Short mmCIF file of C-alpha atoms in Angstrom, two decimals:
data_model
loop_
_atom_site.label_atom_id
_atom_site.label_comp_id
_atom_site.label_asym_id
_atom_site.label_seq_id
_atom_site.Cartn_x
_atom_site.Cartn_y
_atom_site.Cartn_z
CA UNK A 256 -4.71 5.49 10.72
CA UNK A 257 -7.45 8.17 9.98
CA UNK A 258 -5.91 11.55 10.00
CA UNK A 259 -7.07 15.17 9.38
CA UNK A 260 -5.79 17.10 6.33
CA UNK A 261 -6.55 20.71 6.59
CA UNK A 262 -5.52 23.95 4.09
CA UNK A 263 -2.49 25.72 5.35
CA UNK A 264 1.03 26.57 3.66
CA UNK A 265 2.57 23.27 4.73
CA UNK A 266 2.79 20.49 1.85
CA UNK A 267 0.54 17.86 3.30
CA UNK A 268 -0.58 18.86 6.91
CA UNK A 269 -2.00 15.77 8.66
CA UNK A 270 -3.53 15.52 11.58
CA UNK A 271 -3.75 11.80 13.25
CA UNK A 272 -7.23 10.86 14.84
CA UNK A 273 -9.30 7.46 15.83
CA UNK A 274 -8.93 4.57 13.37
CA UNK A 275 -12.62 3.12 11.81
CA UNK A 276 -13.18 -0.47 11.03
CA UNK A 277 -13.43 -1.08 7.48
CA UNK A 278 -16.55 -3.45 5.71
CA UNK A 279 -15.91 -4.68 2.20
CA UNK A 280 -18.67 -4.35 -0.20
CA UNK A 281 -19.75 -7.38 -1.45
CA UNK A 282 -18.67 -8.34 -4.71
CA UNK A 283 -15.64 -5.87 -5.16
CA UNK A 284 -12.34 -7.37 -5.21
CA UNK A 285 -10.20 -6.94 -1.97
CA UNK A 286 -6.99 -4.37 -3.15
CA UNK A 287 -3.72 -3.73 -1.76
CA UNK A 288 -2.78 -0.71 0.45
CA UNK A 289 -0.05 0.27 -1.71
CA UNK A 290 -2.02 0.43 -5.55
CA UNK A 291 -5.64 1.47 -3.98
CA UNK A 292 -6.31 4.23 -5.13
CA UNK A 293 -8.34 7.75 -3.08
CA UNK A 294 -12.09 8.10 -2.71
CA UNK A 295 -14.65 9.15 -0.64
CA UNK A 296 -15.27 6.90 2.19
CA UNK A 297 -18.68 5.22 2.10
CA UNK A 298 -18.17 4.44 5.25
CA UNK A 299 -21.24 5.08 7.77
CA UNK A 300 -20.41 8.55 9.68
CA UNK A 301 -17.31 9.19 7.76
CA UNK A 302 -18.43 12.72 6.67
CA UNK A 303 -15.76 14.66 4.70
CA UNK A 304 -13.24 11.66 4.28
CA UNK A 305 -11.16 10.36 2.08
CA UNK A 306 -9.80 7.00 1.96
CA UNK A 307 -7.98 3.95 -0.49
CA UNK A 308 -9.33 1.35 1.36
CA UNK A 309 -11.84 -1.18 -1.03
CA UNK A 310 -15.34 -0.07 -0.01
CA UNK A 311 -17.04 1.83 -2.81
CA UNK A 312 -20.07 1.07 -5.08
CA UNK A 313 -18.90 -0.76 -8.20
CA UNK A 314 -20.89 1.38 -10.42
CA UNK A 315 -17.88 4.19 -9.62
CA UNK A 316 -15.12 2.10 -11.18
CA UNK A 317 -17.29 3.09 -14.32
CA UNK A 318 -16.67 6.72 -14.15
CA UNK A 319 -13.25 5.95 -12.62
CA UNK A 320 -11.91 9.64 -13.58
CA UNK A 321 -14.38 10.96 -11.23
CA UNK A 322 -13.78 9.28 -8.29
CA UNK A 323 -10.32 8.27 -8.09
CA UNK A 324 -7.12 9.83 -6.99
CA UNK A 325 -3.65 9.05 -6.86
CA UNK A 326 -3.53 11.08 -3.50
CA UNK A 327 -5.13 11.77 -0.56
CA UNK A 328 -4.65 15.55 -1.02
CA UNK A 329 -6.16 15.50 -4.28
CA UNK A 330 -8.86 13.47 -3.59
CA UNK A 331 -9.53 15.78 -0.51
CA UNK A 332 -9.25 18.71 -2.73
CA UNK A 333 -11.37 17.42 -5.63
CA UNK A 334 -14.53 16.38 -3.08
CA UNK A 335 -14.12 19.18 -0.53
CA UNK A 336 -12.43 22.09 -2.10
CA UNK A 337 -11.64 24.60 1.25
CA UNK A 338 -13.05 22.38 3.81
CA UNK A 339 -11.47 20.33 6.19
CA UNK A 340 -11.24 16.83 4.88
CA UNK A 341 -10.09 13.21 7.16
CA UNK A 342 -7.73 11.14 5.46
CA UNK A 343 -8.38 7.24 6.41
CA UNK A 344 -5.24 5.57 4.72
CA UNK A 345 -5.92 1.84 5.07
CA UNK A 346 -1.66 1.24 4.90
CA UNK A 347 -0.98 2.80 8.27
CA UNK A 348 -4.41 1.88 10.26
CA UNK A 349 -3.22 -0.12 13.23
CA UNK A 350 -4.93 -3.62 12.29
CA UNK A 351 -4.44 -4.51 15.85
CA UNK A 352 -7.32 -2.10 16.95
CA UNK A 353 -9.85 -3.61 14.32
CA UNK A 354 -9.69 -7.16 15.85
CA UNK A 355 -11.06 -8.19 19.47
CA UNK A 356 -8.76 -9.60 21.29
#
C-alpha cells in the first residue's frame, strides 16, 4: 500500500493512498518485503516517496549508507526533512490490484 507520512506529534502518522505498480531494474536481484531495506522510489511520478521495494540504480548499493534505511520514517526524514513524504511499503501493497484480471 502507498501511504502518506506527514510531521505531527504522533509516532508514525500514515496516511493510506493509491497503490503503484512496481518495475524491477534489470540486473538487481529481486528482495524480500521483510529485509528490503528504505529508499527513494525511482519510480516514474513518485515525487517525495519512499519505498523498500527492489527498484534502485545499482550504483547506490555502493554508497549504501546514503541511501538506505531501516525505516520508512527515517528514510522520509533523511530525503525530505519537513516535507510531506509517501511511504510505498511493497509488504502491504495489495498484489491483487497490480495484476489484470
Amino acid at each position: 500500500a502507498t501511504s502518506t507520512v506527514s510531521k505531527t506529534t504522533s509516532p508514525d502518522p500514515v496516511t493510506t493512498t493509491t497503490p503503484t505498480a512496481t518495475t524491477t531494474v534489470p540486473g538487481i536481484k529481486p528482495g524480500n518485503c521483510t529485509t528490503n531495506r528504505w529508499h527513494m522510489s525511482t519510480q516514474v511520478g513518485a515525487t517525495y516517496t519512499c519505498t523498500n521495494d527492489d527498484v534502485y540504480p545499482e550504483a547506490w548499493l555502493a554508497m549504501e549508507w546514503r541511501h538506505f534505511y531501516d525505516t520508512a520514517t527515517d528514510c522520509c526524514q533523511a530525503f525530505y526533512g519537513e516535507l510531506p513524504c509517501t511511504v510505498d511499503d511493497i509488504c502491504t501493497r495489495d498484489k491483487c490490484a497490480e495484476k489484470w484480471h
